[in-house]
């Protein structure tokens, strides 16, 4: 699971460091000329969410439940979200700690994020959060944002009254200020 999670998070093999313009899954931040057919498409204002469920290539790994690409009308691809399979107990703790350590190696110490227990690496534009299910299982959710995400989010706020990040908050079941 962790190798796939790191692949999703960095977009490169674990041994390779991503470049500045590289997004997860070997994609590039900005204009999108071709992506695999998604399982579902959702649009709101300047955002198009391309959802890949376990039946599609981007999300076909055994420990992946869903991958979401957020494409902004003007800025192109600006967010990639990976949702892992539900875990319990020590499996969750081990997976989270492994991902946290890799984040520290790549981007330094994280700061607490807006959701309880979440972590943010500002230099990597990366977030690690948890989605808790009613049955008590927890899924790791990782997000990386592109260099123009703030502009995209501000455009979204102007039209809708909420930032683009509100959709990530919906995904993990938390409120974003």
Phi, psi and omega in degrees: 000316187293326177297317178294319179299316179294322176299314179297322184287320186257337181079007181220167175300152185303331182282342184260146176266136179290152175272171185301322183268003185271131176257168176303159179063024178074011178277170177239144176294143176109211185306138180248119179257335179200132173221158175298152179299126180280167175286328184204150176235137178227136180235141171211120180052241183270004182254139169237121177262123176256112185260128178243110177272180186302347181273001183240153185308315182297335184243024187274357180293155184296338182251012180251131176262322187200147171229136179237128172256127178255115182250125179265143184305313184267327187261351181076208181296123181226359175204139174233127181240131177245131177243121180275173180287155178298137180231159177229155172051230186293333177297317177296310182302316181295314180298314181297316181294321178297316179292321178299315179298319178296321176298318178297317179300317184278321192234359183091185182294136178279168171245160177299141179269184184287335179263149179306129178078357181279157179233146179231133172248093183303321183292335178259359184050043185239146179227139172240124181224178181230137172251121181259132179267159179303333180279002177093352177287156180231137178246134174285140178231122179243141179225138171235139181245149179280173185293340181252018181299319182299318178295318178299314181296320179295319175301318180296317180298319181301320183276320189255340184091358177224151180287163177300328180298343178298332180287324174295320178298320176299320182297322181262357176080033180234164177260137177249134181296000000 
